[in-house]
Amino acid sequence: MIRVFIADDHAVVRQGIVRILADAPDVVLVGEGADAADARKLALTAEADACVLDLAMPGGGVDFVNELHELRPRLRILVFTMHKEQQYALRVLAAGASGFLGKGCPPEELLAAIRSMASGRRYLSDEVAEL
């Protein structure tokens, strides 16, 4: 079972991810938060394998990805964002993220990214791989 938490400041996005995860028999949601403080707390207490992290939430950003990676080096961080790949993908991967995915992706790709990261691989969309 892959244990995941979500950190996104938009309730409707969190709710959508919750529904996607609920349909996956190998994934369980262990928490959700709306800002960096919530994500930090979940990283330290939720015993998660992976997190789906919004880059633009309050307190978020590339530096926060690095902070989470330093707090929990084994936590697989999927940056799930509306920002363009060219602007942030390479920076968040260098900061410790295990994957980068745009919010316009189909639900199946979100699950594929989580599963890929949980198995120890990085997840890169085709657009990011081209960079």
C-alpha atoms as a PDB file:
ATOM      1  CA  MET A   1       0.000   0.000   0.000  1.00  0.00           C
ATOM      2  CA  ILE A   2       1.289   3.452  -0.966  1.00  0.00           C
ATOM      3  CA  ARG A   3       0.618   6.030   1.741  1.00  0.00           C
ATOM      4  CA  VAL A   4       0.103   9.545   0.337  1.00  0.00           C
ATOM      5  CA  PHE A   5      -0.665  12.998   1.663  1.00  0.00           C
ATOM      6  CA  ILE A   6      -1.831  16.015  -0.330  1.00  0.00           C
ATOM      7  CA  ALA A   7      -0.801  19.642   0.189  1.00  0.00           C
ATOM      8  CA  ASP A   8      -2.647  22.184  -1.960  1.00  0.00           C
ATOM      9  CA  ASP A   9      -4.277  25.481  -1.015  1.00  0.00           C
ATOM     10  CA  HIS A  10      -7.278  24.899  -3.272  1.00  0.00           C
ATOM     11  CA  ALA A  11      -9.956  22.767  -1.618  1.00  0.00           C
ATOM     12  CA  VAL A  12     -11.479  21.773  -4.945  1.00  0.00           C
ATOM     13  CA  VAL A  13      -8.110  20.431  -6.166  1.00  0.00           C
ATOM     14  CA  ARG A  14      -7.589  18.475  -2.926  1.00  0.00           C
ATOM     15  CA  GLN A  15     -11.090  17.049  -3.232  1.00  0.00           C
ATOM     16  CA  GLY A  16     -10.404  15.959  -6.821  1.00  0.00           C
ATOM     17  CA  ILE A  17      -7.169  14.228  -5.832  1.00  0.00           C
ATOM     18  CA  VAL A  18      -8.944  12.539  -2.907  1.00  0.00           C
ATOM     19  CA  ARG A  19     -11.495  11.094  -5.332  1.00  0.00           C
ATOM     20  CA  ILE A  20      -8.798   9.890  -7.717  1.00  0.00           C
ATOM     21  CA  LEU A  21      -6.873   8.205  -4.891  1.00  0.00           C
ATOM     22  CA  ALA A  22     -10.050   6.625  -3.502  1.00  0.00           C
ATOM     23  CA  ASP A  23     -10.432   4.640  -6.730  1.00  0.00           C
ATOM     24  CA  ALA A  24      -6.892   3.230  -6.527  1.00  0.00           C
ATOM     25  CA  PRO A  25      -6.738  -0.048  -4.584  1.00  0.00           C
ATOM     26  CA  ASP A  26      -3.008   0.305  -3.865  1.00  0.00           C
ATOM     27  CA  VAL A  27      -3.038   3.911  -2.582  1.00  0.00           C
ATOM     28  CA  VAL A  28      -4.300   5.264   0.732  1.00  0.00           C
ATOM     29  CA  LEU A  29      -4.675   8.909   1.726  1.00  0.00           C
ATOM     30  CA  VAL A  30      -3.052   9.628   5.099  1.00  0.00           C
ATOM     31  CA  GLY A  31      -3.672  13.358   5.302  1.00  0.00           C
ATOM     32  CA  GLU A  32      -4.208  16.638   3.542  1.00  0.00           C
ATOM     33  CA  GLY A  33      -3.186  20.217   4.125  1.00  0.00           C
ATOM     34  CA  ALA A  34      -3.616  23.688   2.669  1.00  0.00           C
ATOM     35  CA  ASP A  35      -0.200  25.295   3.139  1.00  0.00           C
ATOM     36  CA  ALA A  36       3.470  24.674   3.842  1.00  0.00           C
ATOM     37  CA  ALA A  37       2.941  24.478   7.604  1.00  0.00           C
ATOM     38  CA  ASP A  38       0.391  21.681   7.116  1.00  0.00           C
ATOM     39  CA  ALA A  39       2.698  19.882   4.677  1.00  0.00           C
ATOM     40  CA  ARG A  40       5.634  20.124   7.084  1.00  0.00           C
ATOM     41  CA  LYS A  41       3.531  18.662   9.906  1.00  0.00           C
ATOM     42  CA  LEU A  42       2.252  15.831   7.692  1.00  0.00           C
ATOM     43  CA  ALA A  43       5.772  15.054   6.469  1.00  0.00           C
ATOM     44  CA  LEU A  44       6.866  14.609  10.077  1.00  0.00           C
ATOM     45  CA  THR A  45       3.834  12.765  11.438  1.00  0.00           C
ATOM     46  CA  ALA A  46       1.860  10.989   8.705  1.00  0.00           C
ATOM     47  CA  GLU A  47       4.304   8.147   7.917  1.00  0.00           C
ATOM     48  CA  ALA A  48       3.672   8.780   4.234  1.00  0.00           C
ATOM     49  CA  ASP A  49       5.581   7.263   1.336  1.00  0.00           C
ATOM     50  CA  ALA A  50       4.758  10.140  -1.007  1.00  0.00           C
ATOM     51  CA  CYS A  51       3.154  13.540  -1.158  1.00  0.00           C
ATOM     52  CA  VAL A  52       1.382  15.457  -3.890  1.00  0.00           C
ATOM     53  CA  LEU A  53       2.576  19.021  -3.386  1.00  0.00           C
ATOM     54  CA  ASP A  54       1.319  22.249  -4.931  1.00  0.00           C
ATOM     55  CA  LEU A  55       4.258  24.510  -5.692  1.00  0.00           C
ATOM     56  CA  ALA A  56       2.326  27.784  -5.389  1.00  0.00           C
ATOM     57  CA  MET A  57       0.506  27.268  -2.075  1.00  0.00           C
ATOM     58  CA  PRO A  58       1.243  29.666   0.817  1.00  0.00           C
ATOM     59  CA  GLY A  59       4.781  29.056   2.049  1.00  0.00           C
ATOM     60  CA  GLY A  60       5.509  26.737  -0.869  1.00  0.00           C
ATOM     61  CA  GLY A  61       8.008  27.006  -3.682  1.00  0.00           C
ATOM     62  CA  VAL A  62      11.314  25.493  -4.683  1.00  0.00           C
ATOM     63  CA  ASP A  63      12.935  26.241  -1.325  1.00  0.00           C
ATOM     64  CA  PHE A  64      10.099  24.453   0.453  1.00  0.00           C
ATOM     65  CA  VAL A  65      10.621  21.366  -1.728  1.00  0.00           C
ATOM     66  CA  ASN A  66      14.234  21.382  -0.577  1.00  0.00           C
ATOM     67  CA  GLU A  67      13.161  21.786   3.059  1.00  0.00           C
ATOM     68  CA  LEU A  68      10.769  18.824   2.858  1.00  0.00           C
ATOM     69  CA  HIS A  69      13.452  16.720   1.201  1.00  0.00           C
ATOM     70  CA  GLU A  70      15.880  17.541   4.006  1.00  0.00           C
ATOM     71  CA  LEU A  71      13.256  16.800   6.694  1.00  0.00           C
ATOM     72  CA  ARG A  72      12.264  13.447   5.151  1.00  0.00           C
ATOM     73  CA  PRO A  73      14.805  12.321   2.538  1.00  0.00           C
ATOM     74  CA  ARG A  74      12.872   9.120   1.770  1.00  0.00           C
ATOM     75  CA  LEU A  75       9.567  10.939   1.188  1.00  0.00           C
ATOM     76  CA  ARG A  76       8.793  10.928  -2.525  1.00  0.00           C
ATOM     77  CA  ILE A  77       7.645  14.436  -3.498  1.00  0.00           C
ATOM     78  CA  LEU A  78       5.463  14.907  -6.570  1.00  0.00           C
ATOM     79  CA  VAL A  79       5.241  18.579  -7.459  1.00  0.00           C
ATOM     80  CA  PHE A  80       1.759  18.973  -8.915  1.00  0.00           C
ATOM     81  CA  THR A  81       1.405  22.437 -10.371  1.00  0.00           C
ATOM     82  CA  MET A  82      -0.145  24.746 -12.913  1.00  0.00           C
ATOM     83  CA  HIS A  83       3.293  26.267 -13.662  1.00  0.00           C
ATOM     84  CA  LYS A  84       5.022  25.553 -16.938  1.00  0.00           C
ATOM     85  CA  GLU A  85       7.602  22.781 -17.013  1.00  0.00           C
ATOM     86  CA  GLN A  86      10.309  25.028 -18.418  1.00  0.00           C
ATOM     87  CA  GLN A  87      10.082  27.397 -15.457  1.00  0.00           C
ATOM     88  CA  TYR A  88      10.269  24.994 -12.545  1.00  0.00           C
ATOM     89  CA  ALA A  89      10.738  21.319 -13.390  1.00  0.00           C
ATOM     90  CA  LEU A  90      14.518  21.153 -13.347  1.00  0.00           C
ATOM     91  CA  ARG A  91      14.734  23.386 -10.271  1.00  0.00           C
ATOM     92  CA  VAL A  92      12.349  21.285  -8.157  1.00  0.00           C
ATOM     93  CA  LEU A  93      14.009  18.047  -9.233  1.00  0.00           C
ATOM     94  CA  ALA A  94      17.373  19.479  -8.188  1.00  0.00           C
ATOM     95  CA  ALA A  95      15.782  20.537  -4.872  1.00  0.00           C
ATOM     96  CA  GLY A  96      14.766  16.953  -4.093  1.00  0.00           C
ATOM     97  CA  ALA A  97      11.426  16.343  -5.787  1.00  0.00           C
ATOM     98  CA  SER A  98      10.898  12.869  -7.235  1.00  0.00           C
ATOM     99  CA  GLY A  99       8.467  13.998  -9.892  1.00  0.00           C
ATOM    100  CA  PHE A 100       6.881  16.953 -11.651  1.00  0.00           C
ATOM    101  CA  LEU A 101       3.410  16.959 -13.162  1.00  0.00           C
ATOM    102  CA  GLY A 102       1.085  19.634 -14.510  1.00  0.00           C
ATOM    103  CA  LYS A 103      -2.420  19.920 -13.112  1.00  0.00           C
ATOM    104  CA  GLY A 104      -3.850  19.531 -16.604  1.00  0.00           C
ATOM    105  CA  CYS A 105      -2.883  15.844 -16.713  1.00  0.00           C
ATOM    106  CA  PRO A 106      -5.437  13.015 -16.840  1.00  0.00           C
ATOM    107  CA  PRO A 107      -6.206  11.242 -13.518  1.00  0.00           C
ATOM    108  CA  GLU A 108      -4.454   8.069 -14.693  1.00  0.00           C
ATOM    109  CA  GLU A 109      -1.190   9.976 -15.095  1.00  0.00           C
ATOM    110  CA  LEU A 110      -1.358  11.254 -11.511  1.00  0.00           C
ATOM    111  CA  LEU A 111      -1.678   7.669 -10.286  1.00  0.00           C
ATOM    112  CA  ALA A 112       1.107   6.519 -12.617  1.00  0.00           C
ATOM    113  CA  ALA A 113       3.379   9.210 -11.186  1.00  0.00           C
ATOM    114  CA  ILE A 114       2.640   8.185  -7.592  1.00  0.00           C
ATOM    115  CA  ARG A 115       3.220   4.513  -8.371  1.00  0.00           C
ATOM    116  CA  SER A 116       6.434   5.233 -10.252  1.00  0.00           C
ATOM    117  CA  MET A 117       7.837   7.288  -7.389  1.00  0.00           C
ATOM    118  CA  ALA A 118       6.780   4.707  -4.806  1.00  0.00           C
ATOM    119  CA  SER A 119       8.785   2.096  -6.676  1.00  0.00           C
ATOM    120  CA  GLY A 120      11.881   4.280  -6.396  1.00  0.00           C
ATOM    121  CA  ARG A 121      11.863   5.928  -9.807  1.00  0.00           C
ATOM    122  CA  ARG A 122      11.464   9.576 -10.726  1.00  0.00           C
ATOM    123  CA  TYR A 123       8.388  10.549 -12.671  1.00  0.00           C
ATOM    124  CA  LEU A 124       8.751  12.913 -15.578  1.00  0.00           C
ATOM    125  CA  SER A 125       6.018  13.800 -18.018  1.00  0.00           C
ATOM    126  CA  ASP A 126       7.022  13.733 -21.678  1.00  0.00           C
ATOM    127  CA  GLU A 127       7.364  17.527 -21.627  1.00  0.00           C
ATOM    128  CA  VAL A 128       9.762  17.448 -18.684  1.00  0.00           C
ATOM    129  CA  ALA A 129      11.772  14.575 -20.132  1.00  0.00           C
ATOM    130  CA  GLU A 130      12.368  16.667 -23.253  1.00  0.00           C
ATOM    131  CA  LEU A 131      13.988  19.391 -21.139  1.00  0.00           C
END
